[in-house]
Amino acid sequence: QVQLQQWGAGLLKPSETLSLTCAVSGESLSGYFWSWIRQPPGKGLEWIGEITHSGSTNYNPSLESRVTISIDTSNNQFSLRLSSVTAADTAVYYCARDGSGSYYPYYYYYYMDVWGKGATVTVSS
Amino acid sequence: SSELTQDPAVSVALGQTVRITCQGDRLKWNYASWYQQKPGQAPILVIYGRNNRPSGIPDRISGSSSEDTSSLTITGAQAEDEAAYYCNSRDSSGKHVVFGGGTKLTVL
């Protein structure tokens, strides 16, 4: 059974860098995309970005200038760094495994089938 | 447009059927996936692809699609179905992921 365990600093000051790690157990990183998603208090889900086992990344254009997602295949984990945080970055941060598929002739689907429990990050002076 | 639009809130009487929709141009070529999130918990995947349910998801939950709209239907809603439901898909570039704003389902 695939499990994702997250950890990282929970309280940051404005301008600091958020750093979270997600360890994957029960599955290799190969063959999947791995995503970070966040949810501000009382609000909806926001995709932050994703990474493949080979290190290819895609980022949310609204966060791209501040986000770095990296992967450590030797320890089967991936990480998120978000620089210059403000109060608007206060949220629960989730990691997740991505999947995708297609139907002939040109229909596609995408999903996130395994999620971490979430890590609360608060930015406050 | 890369946006996915959901109604903010929907209610259903216990045992009745409810449909939650997700609308977006991208859904003409993509099937949305659906996630259930209860307060204080991580989202869980309930529907993906044409109408696929992960293991453990009851068959009263189903998915469908028409034109630019994907739908999640709960047939015979139970109290435990009360939750927020989110749809998502890749955007038109294929490189980014978008979520709908979420629908809060209340079971009366």
Tab-separated table of C-alpha atoms in Angstrom, chain A residues 2 5 7 10-11 13 15 18 26 30 33 48 50 53 63 70 75-76 78 82 91 97 99 106 109 113 117:
chain	number	residue	atom	x	y	z
A	2	VAL	CA	1.437	3.326	-1.057
A	5	GLN	CA	4.431	10.972	4.853
A	7	TRP	CA	7.117	16.850	7.307
A	10	GLY	CA	5.104	24.625	10.557
A	11	LEU	CA	5.668	28.248	11.585
A	13	LYS	CA	8.059	34.495	9.449
A	15	SER	CA	10.178	36.501	3.799
A	18	LEU	CA	8.960	27.196	3.303
A	26	GLY	CA	5.327	1.081	-0.728
A	30	SER	CA	9.414	5.840	-11.113
A	33	PHE	CA	4.287	12.457	-11.396
A	48	ILE	CA	1.464	24.154	-6.681
A	50	GLU	CA	4.693	18.488	-9.874
A	53	HIS	CA	11.191	10.661	-11.061
A	63	LEU	CA	3.730	30.602	-7.995
A	70	SER	CA	13.057	18.554	-6.181
A	75	ASN	CA	15.576	8.152	-0.364
A	76	ASN	CA	12.319	7.837	-2.329
A	78	PHE	CA	10.428	14.681	-2.994
A	82	LEU	CA	8.577	28.205	-1.509
A	91	ALA	CA	-2.255	26.846	4.279
A	97	ARG	CA	0.773	10.889	-6.445
A	99	GLY	CA	-1.868	9.281	-12.496
A	106	TYR	CA	-8.264	11.661	-28.021
A	109	TYR	CA	-7.935	11.836	-17.802
A	113	ASP	CA	-4.923	8.839	-6.178
A	117	LYS	CA	-2.192	13.712	5.471
